[in-house]
PDB file of C-alpha atoms and ligand atoms in Angstrom:
ATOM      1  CA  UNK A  26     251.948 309.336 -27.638  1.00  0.00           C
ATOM      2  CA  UNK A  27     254.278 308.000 -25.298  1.00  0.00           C
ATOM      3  CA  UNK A  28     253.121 306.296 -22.267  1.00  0.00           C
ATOM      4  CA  UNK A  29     255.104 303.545 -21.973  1.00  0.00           C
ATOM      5  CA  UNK A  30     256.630 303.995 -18.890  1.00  0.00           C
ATOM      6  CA  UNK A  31     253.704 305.552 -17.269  1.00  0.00           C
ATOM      7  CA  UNK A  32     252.405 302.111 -15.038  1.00  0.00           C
ATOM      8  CA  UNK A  33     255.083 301.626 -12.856  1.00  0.00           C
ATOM      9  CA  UNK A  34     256.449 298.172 -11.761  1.00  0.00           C
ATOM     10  CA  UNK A  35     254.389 295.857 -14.332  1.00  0.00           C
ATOM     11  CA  UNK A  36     255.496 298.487 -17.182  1.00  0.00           C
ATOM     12  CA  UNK A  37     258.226 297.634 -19.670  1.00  0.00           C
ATOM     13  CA  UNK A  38     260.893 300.233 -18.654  1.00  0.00           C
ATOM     14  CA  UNK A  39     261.631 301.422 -22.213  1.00  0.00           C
ATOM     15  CA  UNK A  40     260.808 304.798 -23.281  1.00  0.00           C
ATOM     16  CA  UNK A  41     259.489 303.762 -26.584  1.00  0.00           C
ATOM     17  CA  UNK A  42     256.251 304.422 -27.641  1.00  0.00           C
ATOM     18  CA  UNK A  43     253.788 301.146 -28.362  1.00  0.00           C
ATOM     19  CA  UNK A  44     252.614 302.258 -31.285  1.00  0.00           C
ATOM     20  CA  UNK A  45     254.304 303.456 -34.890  1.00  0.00           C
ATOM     21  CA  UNK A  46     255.349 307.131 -35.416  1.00  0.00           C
ATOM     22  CA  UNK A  47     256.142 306.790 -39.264  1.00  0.00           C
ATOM     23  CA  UNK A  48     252.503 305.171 -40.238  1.00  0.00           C
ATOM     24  CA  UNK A  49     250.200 306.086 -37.501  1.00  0.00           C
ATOM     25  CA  UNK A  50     249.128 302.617 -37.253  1.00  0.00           C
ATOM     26  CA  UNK A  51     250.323 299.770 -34.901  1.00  0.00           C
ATOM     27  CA  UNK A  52     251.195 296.176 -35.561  1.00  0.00           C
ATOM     28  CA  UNK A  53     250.717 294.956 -32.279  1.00  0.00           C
ATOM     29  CA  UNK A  54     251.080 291.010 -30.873  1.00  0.00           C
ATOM     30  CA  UNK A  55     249.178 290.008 -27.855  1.00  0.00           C
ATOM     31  CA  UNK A  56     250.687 287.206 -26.232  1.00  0.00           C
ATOM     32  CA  UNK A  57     249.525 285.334 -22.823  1.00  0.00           C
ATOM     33  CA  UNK A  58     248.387 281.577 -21.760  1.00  0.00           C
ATOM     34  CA  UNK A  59     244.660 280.675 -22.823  1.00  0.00           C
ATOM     35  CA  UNK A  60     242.049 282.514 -20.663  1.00  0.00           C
ATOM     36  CA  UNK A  61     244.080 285.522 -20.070  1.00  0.00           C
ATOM     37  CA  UNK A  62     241.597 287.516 -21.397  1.00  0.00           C
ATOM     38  CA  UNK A  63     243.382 288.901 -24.651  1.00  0.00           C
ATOM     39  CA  UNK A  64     240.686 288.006 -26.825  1.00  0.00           C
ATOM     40  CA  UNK A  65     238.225 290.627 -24.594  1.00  0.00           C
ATOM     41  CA  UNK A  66     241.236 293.425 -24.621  1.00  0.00           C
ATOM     42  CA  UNK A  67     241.796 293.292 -28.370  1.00  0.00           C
ATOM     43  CA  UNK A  68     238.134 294.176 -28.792  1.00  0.00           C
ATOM     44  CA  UNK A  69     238.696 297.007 -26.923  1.00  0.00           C
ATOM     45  CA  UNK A  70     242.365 298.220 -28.276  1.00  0.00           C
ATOM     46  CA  UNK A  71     241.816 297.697 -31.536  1.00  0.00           C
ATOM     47  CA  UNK A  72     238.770 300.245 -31.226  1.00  0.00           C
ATOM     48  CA  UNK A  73     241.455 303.274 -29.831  1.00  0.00           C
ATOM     49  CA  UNK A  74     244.238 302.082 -32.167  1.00  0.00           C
ATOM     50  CA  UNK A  75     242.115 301.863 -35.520  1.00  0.00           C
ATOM     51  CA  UNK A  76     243.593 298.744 -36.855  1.00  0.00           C
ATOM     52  CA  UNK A  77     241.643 294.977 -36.988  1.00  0.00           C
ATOM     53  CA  UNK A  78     241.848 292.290 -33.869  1.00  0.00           C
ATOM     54  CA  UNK A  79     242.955 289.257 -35.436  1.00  0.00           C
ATOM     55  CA  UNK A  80     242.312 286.367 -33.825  1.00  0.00           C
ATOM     56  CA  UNK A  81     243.761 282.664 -35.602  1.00  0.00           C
ATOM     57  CA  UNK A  82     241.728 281.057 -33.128  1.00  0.00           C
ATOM     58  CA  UNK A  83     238.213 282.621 -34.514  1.00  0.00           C
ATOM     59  CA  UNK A  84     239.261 282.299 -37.624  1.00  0.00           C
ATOM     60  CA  UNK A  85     239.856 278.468 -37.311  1.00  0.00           C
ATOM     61  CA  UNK A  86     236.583 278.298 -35.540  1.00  0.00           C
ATOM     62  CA  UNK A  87     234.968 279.642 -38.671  1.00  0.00           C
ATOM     63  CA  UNK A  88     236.307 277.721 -40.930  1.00  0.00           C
ATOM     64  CA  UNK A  89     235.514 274.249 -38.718  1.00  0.00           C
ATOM     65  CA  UNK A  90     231.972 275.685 -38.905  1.00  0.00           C
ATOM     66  CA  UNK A  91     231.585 276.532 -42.445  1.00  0.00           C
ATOM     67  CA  UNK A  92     232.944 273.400 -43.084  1.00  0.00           C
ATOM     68  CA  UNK A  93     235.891 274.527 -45.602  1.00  0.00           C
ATOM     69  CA  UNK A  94     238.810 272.369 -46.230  1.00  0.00           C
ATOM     70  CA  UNK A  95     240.978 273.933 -43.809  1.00  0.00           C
ATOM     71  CA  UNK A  96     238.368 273.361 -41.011  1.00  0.00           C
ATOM     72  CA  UNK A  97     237.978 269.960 -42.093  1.00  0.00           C
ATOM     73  CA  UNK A  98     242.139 269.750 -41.194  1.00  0.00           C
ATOM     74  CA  UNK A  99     242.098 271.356 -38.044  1.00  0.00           C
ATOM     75  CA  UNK A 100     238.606 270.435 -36.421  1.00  0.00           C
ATOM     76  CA  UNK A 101     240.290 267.121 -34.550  1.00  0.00           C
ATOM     77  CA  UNK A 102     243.895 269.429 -33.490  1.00  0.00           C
ATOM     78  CA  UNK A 103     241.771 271.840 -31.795  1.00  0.00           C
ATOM     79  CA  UNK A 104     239.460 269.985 -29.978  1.00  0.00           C
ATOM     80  CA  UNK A 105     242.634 268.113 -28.195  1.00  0.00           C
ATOM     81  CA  UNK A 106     244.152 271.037 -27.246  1.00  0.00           C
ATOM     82  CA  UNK A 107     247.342 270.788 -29.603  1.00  0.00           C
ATOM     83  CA  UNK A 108     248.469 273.627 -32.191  1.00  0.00           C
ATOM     84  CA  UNK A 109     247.549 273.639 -36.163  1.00  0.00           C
ATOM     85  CA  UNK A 110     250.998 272.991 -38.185  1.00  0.00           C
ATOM     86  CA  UNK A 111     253.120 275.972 -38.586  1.00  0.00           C
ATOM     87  CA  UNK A 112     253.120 275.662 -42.413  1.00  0.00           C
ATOM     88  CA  UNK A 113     249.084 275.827 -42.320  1.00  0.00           C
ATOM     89  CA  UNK A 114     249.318 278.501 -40.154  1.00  0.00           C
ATOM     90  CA  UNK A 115     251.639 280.944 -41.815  1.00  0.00           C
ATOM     91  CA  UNK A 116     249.294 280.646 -45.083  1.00  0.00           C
ATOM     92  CA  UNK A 117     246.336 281.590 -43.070  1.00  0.00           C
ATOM     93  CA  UNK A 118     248.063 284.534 -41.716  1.00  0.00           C
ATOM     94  CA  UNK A 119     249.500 285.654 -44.723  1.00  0.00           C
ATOM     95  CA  UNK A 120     246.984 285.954 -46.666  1.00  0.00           C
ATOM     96  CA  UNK A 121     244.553 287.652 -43.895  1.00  0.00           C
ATOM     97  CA  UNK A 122     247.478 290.197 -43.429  1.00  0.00           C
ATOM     98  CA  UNK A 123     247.482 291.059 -46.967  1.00  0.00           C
ATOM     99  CA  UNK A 124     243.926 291.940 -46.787  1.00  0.00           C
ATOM    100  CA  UNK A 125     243.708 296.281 -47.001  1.00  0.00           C
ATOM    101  CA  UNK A 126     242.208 296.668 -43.469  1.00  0.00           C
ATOM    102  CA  UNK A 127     245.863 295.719 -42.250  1.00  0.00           C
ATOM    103  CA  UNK A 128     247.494 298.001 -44.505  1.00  0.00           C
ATOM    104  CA  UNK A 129     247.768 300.399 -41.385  1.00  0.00           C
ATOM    105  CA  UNK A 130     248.430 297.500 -38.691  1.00  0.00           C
ATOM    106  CA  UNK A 131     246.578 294.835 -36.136  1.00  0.00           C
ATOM    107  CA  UNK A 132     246.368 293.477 -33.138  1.00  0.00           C
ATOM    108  CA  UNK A 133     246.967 290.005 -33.444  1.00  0.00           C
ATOM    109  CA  UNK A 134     245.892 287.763 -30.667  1.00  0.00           C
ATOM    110  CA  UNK A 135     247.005 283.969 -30.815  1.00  0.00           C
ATOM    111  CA  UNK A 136     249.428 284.261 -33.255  1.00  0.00           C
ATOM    112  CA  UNK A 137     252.503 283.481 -33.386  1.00  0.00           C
ATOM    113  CA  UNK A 138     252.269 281.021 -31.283  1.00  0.00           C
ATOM    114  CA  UNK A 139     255.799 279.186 -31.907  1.00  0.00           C
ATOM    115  CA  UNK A 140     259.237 280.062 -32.373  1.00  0.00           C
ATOM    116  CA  UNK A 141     258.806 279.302 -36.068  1.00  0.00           C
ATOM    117  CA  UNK A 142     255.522 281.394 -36.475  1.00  0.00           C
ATOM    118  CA  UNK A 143     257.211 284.539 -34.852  1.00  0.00           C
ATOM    119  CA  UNK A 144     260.029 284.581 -37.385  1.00  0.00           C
ATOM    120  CA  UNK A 145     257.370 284.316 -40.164  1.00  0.00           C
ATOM    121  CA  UNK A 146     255.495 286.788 -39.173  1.00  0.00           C
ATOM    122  CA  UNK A 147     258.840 288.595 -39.020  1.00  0.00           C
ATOM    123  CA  UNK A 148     259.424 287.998 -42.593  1.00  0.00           C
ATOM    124  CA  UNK A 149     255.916 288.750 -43.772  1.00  0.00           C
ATOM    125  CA  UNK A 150     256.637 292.429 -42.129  1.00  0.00           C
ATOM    126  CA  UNK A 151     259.451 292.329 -43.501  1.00  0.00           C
ATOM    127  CA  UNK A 152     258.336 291.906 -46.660  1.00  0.00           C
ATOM    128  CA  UNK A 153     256.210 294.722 -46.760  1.00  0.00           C
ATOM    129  CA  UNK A 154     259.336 296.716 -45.171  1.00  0.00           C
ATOM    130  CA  UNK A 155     257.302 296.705 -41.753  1.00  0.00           C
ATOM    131  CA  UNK A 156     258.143 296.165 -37.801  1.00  0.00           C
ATOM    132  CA  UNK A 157     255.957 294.990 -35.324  1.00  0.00           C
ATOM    133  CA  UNK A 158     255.776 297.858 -32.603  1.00  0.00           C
ATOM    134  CA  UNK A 159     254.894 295.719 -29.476  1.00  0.00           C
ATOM    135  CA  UNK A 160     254.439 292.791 -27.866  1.00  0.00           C
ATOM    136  CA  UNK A 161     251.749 292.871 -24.764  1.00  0.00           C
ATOM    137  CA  UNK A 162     252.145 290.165 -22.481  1.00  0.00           C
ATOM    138  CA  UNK A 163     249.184 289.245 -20.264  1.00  0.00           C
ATOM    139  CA  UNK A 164     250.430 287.023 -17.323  1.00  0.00           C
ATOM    140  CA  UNK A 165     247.460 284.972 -14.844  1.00  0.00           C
ATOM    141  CA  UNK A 166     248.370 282.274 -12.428  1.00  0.00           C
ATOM    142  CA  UNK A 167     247.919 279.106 -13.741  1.00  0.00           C
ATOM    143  CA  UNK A 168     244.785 278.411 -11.115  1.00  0.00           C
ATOM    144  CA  UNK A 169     243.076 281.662 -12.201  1.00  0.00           C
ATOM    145  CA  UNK A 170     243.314 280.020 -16.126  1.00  0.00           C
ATOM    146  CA  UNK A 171     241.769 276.676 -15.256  1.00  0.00           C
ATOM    147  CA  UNK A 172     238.904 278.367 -12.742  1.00  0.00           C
ATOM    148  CA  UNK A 173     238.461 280.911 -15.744  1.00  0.00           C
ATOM    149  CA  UNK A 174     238.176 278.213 -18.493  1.00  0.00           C
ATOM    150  CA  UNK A 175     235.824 276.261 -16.668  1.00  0.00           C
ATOM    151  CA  UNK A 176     233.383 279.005 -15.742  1.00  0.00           C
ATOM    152  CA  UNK A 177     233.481 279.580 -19.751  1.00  0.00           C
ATOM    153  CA  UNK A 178     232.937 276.134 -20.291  1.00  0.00           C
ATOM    154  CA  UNK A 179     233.338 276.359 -24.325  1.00  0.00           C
ATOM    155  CA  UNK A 180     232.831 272.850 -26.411  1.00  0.00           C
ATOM    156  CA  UNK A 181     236.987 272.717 -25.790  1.00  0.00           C
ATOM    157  CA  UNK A 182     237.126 273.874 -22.997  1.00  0.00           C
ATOM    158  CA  UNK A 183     237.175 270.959 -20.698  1.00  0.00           C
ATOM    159  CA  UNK A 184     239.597 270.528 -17.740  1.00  0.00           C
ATOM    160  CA  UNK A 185     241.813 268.004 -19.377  1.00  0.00           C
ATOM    161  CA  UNK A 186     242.187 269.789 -22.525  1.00  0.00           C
ATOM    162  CA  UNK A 187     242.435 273.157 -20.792  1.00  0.00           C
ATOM    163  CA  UNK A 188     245.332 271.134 -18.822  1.00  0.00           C
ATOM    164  CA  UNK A 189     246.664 270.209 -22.211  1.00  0.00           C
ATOM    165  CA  UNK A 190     246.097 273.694 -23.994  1.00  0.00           C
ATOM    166  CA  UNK A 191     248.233 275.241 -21.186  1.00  0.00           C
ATOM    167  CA  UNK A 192     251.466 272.785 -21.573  1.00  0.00           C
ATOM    168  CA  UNK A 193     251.258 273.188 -25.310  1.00  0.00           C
ATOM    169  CA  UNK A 194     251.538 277.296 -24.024  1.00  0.00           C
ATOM    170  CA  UNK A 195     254.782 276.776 -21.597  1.00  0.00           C
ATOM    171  CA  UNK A 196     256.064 274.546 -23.797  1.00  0.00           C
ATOM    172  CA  UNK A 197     255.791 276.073 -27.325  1.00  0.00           C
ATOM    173  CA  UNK A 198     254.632 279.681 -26.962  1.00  0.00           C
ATOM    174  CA  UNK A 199     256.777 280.842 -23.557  1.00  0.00           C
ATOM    175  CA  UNK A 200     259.978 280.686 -25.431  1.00  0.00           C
ATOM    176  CA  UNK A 201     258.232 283.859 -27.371  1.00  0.00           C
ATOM    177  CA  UNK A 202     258.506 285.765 -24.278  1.00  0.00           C
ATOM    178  CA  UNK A 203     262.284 285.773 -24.457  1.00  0.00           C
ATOM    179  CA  UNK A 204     262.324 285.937 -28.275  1.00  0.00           C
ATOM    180  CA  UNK A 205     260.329 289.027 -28.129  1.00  0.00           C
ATOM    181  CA  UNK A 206     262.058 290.996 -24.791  1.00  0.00           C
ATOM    182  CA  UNK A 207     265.330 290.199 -26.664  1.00  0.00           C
ATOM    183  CA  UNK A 208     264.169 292.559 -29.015  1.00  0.00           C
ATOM    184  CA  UNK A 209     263.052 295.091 -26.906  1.00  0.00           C
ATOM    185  CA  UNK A 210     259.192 294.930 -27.797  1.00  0.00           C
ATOM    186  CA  UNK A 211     257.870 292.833 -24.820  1.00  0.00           C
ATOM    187  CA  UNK A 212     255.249 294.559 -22.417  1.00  0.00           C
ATOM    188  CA  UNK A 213     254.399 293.305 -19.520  1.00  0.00           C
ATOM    189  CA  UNK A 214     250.598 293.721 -17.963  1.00  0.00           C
ATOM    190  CA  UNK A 215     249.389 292.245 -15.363  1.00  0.00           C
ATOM    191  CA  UNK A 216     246.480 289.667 -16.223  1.00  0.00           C
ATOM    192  CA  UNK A 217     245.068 289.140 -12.633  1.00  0.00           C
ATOM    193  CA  UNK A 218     242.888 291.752 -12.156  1.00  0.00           C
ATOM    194  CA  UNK A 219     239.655 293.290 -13.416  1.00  0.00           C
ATOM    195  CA  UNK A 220     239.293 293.591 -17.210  1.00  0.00           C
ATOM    196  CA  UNK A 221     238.398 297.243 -16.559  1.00  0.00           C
ATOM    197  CA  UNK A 222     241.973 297.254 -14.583  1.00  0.00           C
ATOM    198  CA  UNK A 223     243.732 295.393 -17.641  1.00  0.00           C
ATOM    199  CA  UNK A 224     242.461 297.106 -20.266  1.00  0.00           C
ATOM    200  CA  UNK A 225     243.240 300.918 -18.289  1.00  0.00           C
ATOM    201  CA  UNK A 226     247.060 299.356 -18.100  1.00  0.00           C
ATOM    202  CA  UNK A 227     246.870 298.401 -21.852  1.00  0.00           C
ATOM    203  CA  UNK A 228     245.321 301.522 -23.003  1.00  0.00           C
ATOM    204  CA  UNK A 229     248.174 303.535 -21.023  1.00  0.00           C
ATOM    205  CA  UNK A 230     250.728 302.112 -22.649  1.00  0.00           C
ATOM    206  CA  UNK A 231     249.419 303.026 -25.898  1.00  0.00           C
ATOM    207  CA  UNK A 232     249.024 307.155 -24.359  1.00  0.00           C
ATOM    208  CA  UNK A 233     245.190 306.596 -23.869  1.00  0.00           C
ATOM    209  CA  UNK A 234     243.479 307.596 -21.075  1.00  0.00           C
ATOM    210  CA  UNK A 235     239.995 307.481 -19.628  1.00  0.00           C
TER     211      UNK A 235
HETATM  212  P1  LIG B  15     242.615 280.327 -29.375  1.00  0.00           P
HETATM  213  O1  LIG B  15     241.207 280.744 -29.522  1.00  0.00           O
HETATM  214  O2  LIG B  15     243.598 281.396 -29.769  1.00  0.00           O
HETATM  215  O3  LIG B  15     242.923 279.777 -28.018  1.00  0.00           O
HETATM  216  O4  LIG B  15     242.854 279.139 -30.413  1.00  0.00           O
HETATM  217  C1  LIG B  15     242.091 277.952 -30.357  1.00  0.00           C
HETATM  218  C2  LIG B  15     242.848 276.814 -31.005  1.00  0.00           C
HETATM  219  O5  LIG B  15     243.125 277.129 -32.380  1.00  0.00           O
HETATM  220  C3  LIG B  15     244.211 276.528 -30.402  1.00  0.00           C
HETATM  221  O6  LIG B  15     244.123 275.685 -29.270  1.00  0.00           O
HETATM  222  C4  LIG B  15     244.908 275.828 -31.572  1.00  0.00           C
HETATM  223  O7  LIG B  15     244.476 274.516 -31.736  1.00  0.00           O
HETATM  224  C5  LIG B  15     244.402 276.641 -32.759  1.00  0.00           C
HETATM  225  N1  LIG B  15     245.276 277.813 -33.039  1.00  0.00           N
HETATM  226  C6  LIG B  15     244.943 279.131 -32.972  1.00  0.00           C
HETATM  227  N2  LIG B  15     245.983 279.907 -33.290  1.00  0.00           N
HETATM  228  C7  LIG B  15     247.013 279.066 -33.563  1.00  0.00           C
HETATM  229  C8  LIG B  15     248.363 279.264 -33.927  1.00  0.00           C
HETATM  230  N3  LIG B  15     248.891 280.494 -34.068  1.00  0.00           N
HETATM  231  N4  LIG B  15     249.134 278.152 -34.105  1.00  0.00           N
HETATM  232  C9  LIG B  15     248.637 276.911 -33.975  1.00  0.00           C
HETATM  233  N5  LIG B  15     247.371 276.674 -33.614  1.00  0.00           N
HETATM  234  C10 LIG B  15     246.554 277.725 -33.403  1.00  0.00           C
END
């Protein structure tokens, strides 16, 4: 299972596997500016690992469409770009982590998002007597992420709130990328590139080949 060091330069050096021995599962963060692409990779991970993509985004974009109370909060943060409270945030995680098709793991992807959120998520785990495994950083030029968010041209996805989405990421989310190589679990793949070329890195680290 171990092919962690198998990518060369872009590779985390440690020997470690990605994913969990004990459980078989993998509790897995995917961290990265918006329009790195980790949305399209979890789709495709969370098919070899066996555990749920989780994506806070979607799920906040569901709930502004069904109209619920907590879309009702967050409709107006979202469409500027900024990030939903922490507090808000940790409930929405929690209780989508307690569901049973997480029992064995995830792949989250846009959460945690803040200093804050990655110690909560800490103490959720820890909770449940859990670590998370790894943390896979996808890195793209900052040009590549505007030209990419344009093309896409979702409802919030134009160029001044793109702009804006992308200081709220250095400025809130990049101290992660310390947080998380502190503690050995940071990966680091190379975002620039075909998704077929991502996604072989991503799956290598995890022992998968094809
Ligand atoms: P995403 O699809 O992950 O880019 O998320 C879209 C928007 O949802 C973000 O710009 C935020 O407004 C909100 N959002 C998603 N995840 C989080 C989070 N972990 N913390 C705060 N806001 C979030």
């Amino acid at each position: 299972m171990d092919g962690a060091a198998e990518n060369g330069s872009t590779a985390s050096a440690s020997a470690a596997s990605a994913t969990s021995a004990d459980t078989g599962g993998a509790r897995v963060v995917l961290l990265g500016p918006p329009g790195a692409g980790k949305g399209t990779q979890a789709q495709v991970l969370c098919q070899h690992l066996g555990v749920p993509a989780i994506s806070t985004g979607d799920m906040l974009r569901e709930a502004v469409t069904g109209g619920t109370e907590l879309g009702k909060r967050v409709d107006g943060i979202m469409a500027s770009g900024a990030l939903v409270d922490d507090a808000t945030m940790a409930e929405v995680v929690r209780e989508r982590l307690a569901k049973q098709d997480a029992a064995r793991g995830f792949l989250l992807d846009g959460y945690p998002r803040t200093l804050p959120q990655a110690e909560t998520l800490r103490g959720i785990l820890e909770e449940a007597s859990r670590l998370l495994d790894s943390v896979l950083l996808i890195e793209v030029p900052e040009d590549e992420l505007v030209r990419r968010a344009l093309l896409r041209g979702r409802a919030d996805d134009k160029e001044q709130v793109v702009r804006e989405r992308l200081r709220v990421y250095r400025e809130k989310t990049e101290p992660l990328i310390g947080y998380y190589r502190e503690r050995g679990l940071l990966r680091e793949i190379d975002g620039n590139r075909t998704m077929e070329e991502v996604t072989a890195q991503m799956l290598g680290l995890f022992g998968v080949s094809r």
